[in-house]
Structure formats: C-alpha cells, structure tokens
Amino acid sequence: MITTTARYDLGAAAARGIVAGFLAAHPGKGRFVTAVAGPDSELAAVGRSLERQIFEETFGNNADVMAAEYGPYESSSLFFVVLDRKRGVPAGVARMIESRGRGAKTVDDAPRHIGVDVETILAVHGMTGQKVWDCATLAVPPEYRGGRSSLLVSSMIYRTFLVMGRRAGVRHAVGMLDRGAFRNLGMVGMPLEAVAGSEPFAYLGSAENRAVYVEFGRIEPAVREQAVRMRRAARPGVAALTPSGLRRLLVRRVAAQVATRIGTGKDVDEHIIVAE
C-alpha cells in the first residue's frame, strides 16, 4: 500500500467555499444533497476534515492519527459528503475503501484484535476476489443527530452506499462499528455478521467496537423487510399507554421511516450527485 498525503485540517472558510461552489453548480430542491467524491476531489478534502473533527471530538483521533490510519487507503477511498443547502456546510460524511478483500482496512486491522488471520477471514466470508467495500468511517456533526435532520442525513449516507455500491458491482461489505452504530444499523435491519465470529474489542478510541461483514446483495431486501416489520410493530396498542410503551412505539416508527428511505430510496435517490 502507498500512503497518500491528504489534509485533515481544511479550514471552515475554505470548506464553505468548496461547498458553495458545488451547490452553485448543482442547484436543486431539498435541504440536503449527497455528493459522491473521489479521493482527489476538493469535496474529499471537506469530507476528511469533517471526519477528523468528529473523530477527534468523539475518540480523540487528531489529524496525525487520521493521516496515519487512513493515509495508506486514500487512493482507494470514495467519499459520500452530505451537504446542507440551507447553511452551506457539510452535514455528514462516509468513506468507502474499495478492495478485493486484502487492502480493506477492516480486513487488514481485524487479525490483531480477533486472533484470526486474513486468509481465514476471507475464506469464512467467501471473499474470493470480488469487489469489497469497507465502510471505513461515518461522521455526522452533533447538530444533525437530533430531530428530523439527523434521520435524513444518516438515511442519505446509507442509501448512497446502496445505490453507488450496486452501480459499482460490490459483492461484499465490511466495517468497524462502535456500539451506537452497531445498534442503529441493527434497528434498520442491516444483516450484519461478526467477522469470523469475533467478539467486541477496543479500537481507535472506541471501547466497544465490532468488526462486521455483510453480503451486499442481502442488504436492500433485508432493510425493506425490516421497514414492514417496524411499521406493524409501531401500530398503537394498549402498551402505548405507558411511558415505556410509548417510547418503544416512537422508536419503531422512526426505525420504519429510516428503513423505508434506505431500502427504497424514497425522497433520497434524486438528491445523490456524483461529483465531477
């Protein structure tokens, strides 16, 4: 692997300028748009800086740590950068690292944490040369995690992963998920498997991290099925009369909405733009 020099400290003014230029070139309706950007794009620099900001605040991973960890994978990275048209700022970012198994950061890093070598990981999950996407990072600022916008920003990132992965012919997906991300993805029906049957472990500042695998073709139908289950489970009943029952009802309704967006692309697909 060749380490590519990339900046993780792009200033706010520079980021706003890049975002403004992209939005001016791609006018449209809707508050949010997802830009799909390659590693050499200016928008990738916006995405990296947002990665560093959120990862430093959450896990203590500063620019030096980010460069050391992700530098070897820059040339094979693809960024999904959600932009807020109203405020002119990035609202979320995810990084996909493309490989054929070896060369995915999750596959490279997992052995020293789970005690299973790369060859076994690849064999267990049938990764025998087809295209693999490593969902290496996902970062959303705090102001987009609460209320309606957080659901839409996260949904756009996950849906973009499905749309672009299908176009690219992805067969397998892997990733490192902290406790919250693992719980949230399970809630929307993502059919996750522990890599080689592994248990949670500490990783890059996350005390409870999981290495996960999923067969790409199973994701979309599984999420759609979960949307149906959550809609049924969210129907009002006697249990909703209690505070805990009402909370469960609301959580299921939210999960149904998110799973529907991710699984069908409703109100999302038209806001995905591949940056030139």
Coordinates of C-alpha atoms in Angstrom, one line a residue, residues 16 20 38 40 62 82 108 157-159 198 215 219 235 238:
R16 CA -17.6 26.7 2.9
A20 CA -20.7 26.9 -2.1
G38 CA -13.2 10.6 -5.4
D40 CA -8.6 13.9 -5.4
N62 CA -6.5 14.1 15.7
V82 CA -23.9 15.2 2.6
D108 CA -6.1 -5.6 7.5
I157 CA -25.5 8.2 3.6
Y158 CA -26.7 4.7 3.9
R159 CA -28.9 4.9 0.8
S198 CA -15.4 -12.4 16.6
E215 CA -23.1 -9.8 1.8
I219 CA -28.8 -5.6 2.4
R235 CA -49.3 0.3 15.5
V238 CA -52.6 -0.9 25.0

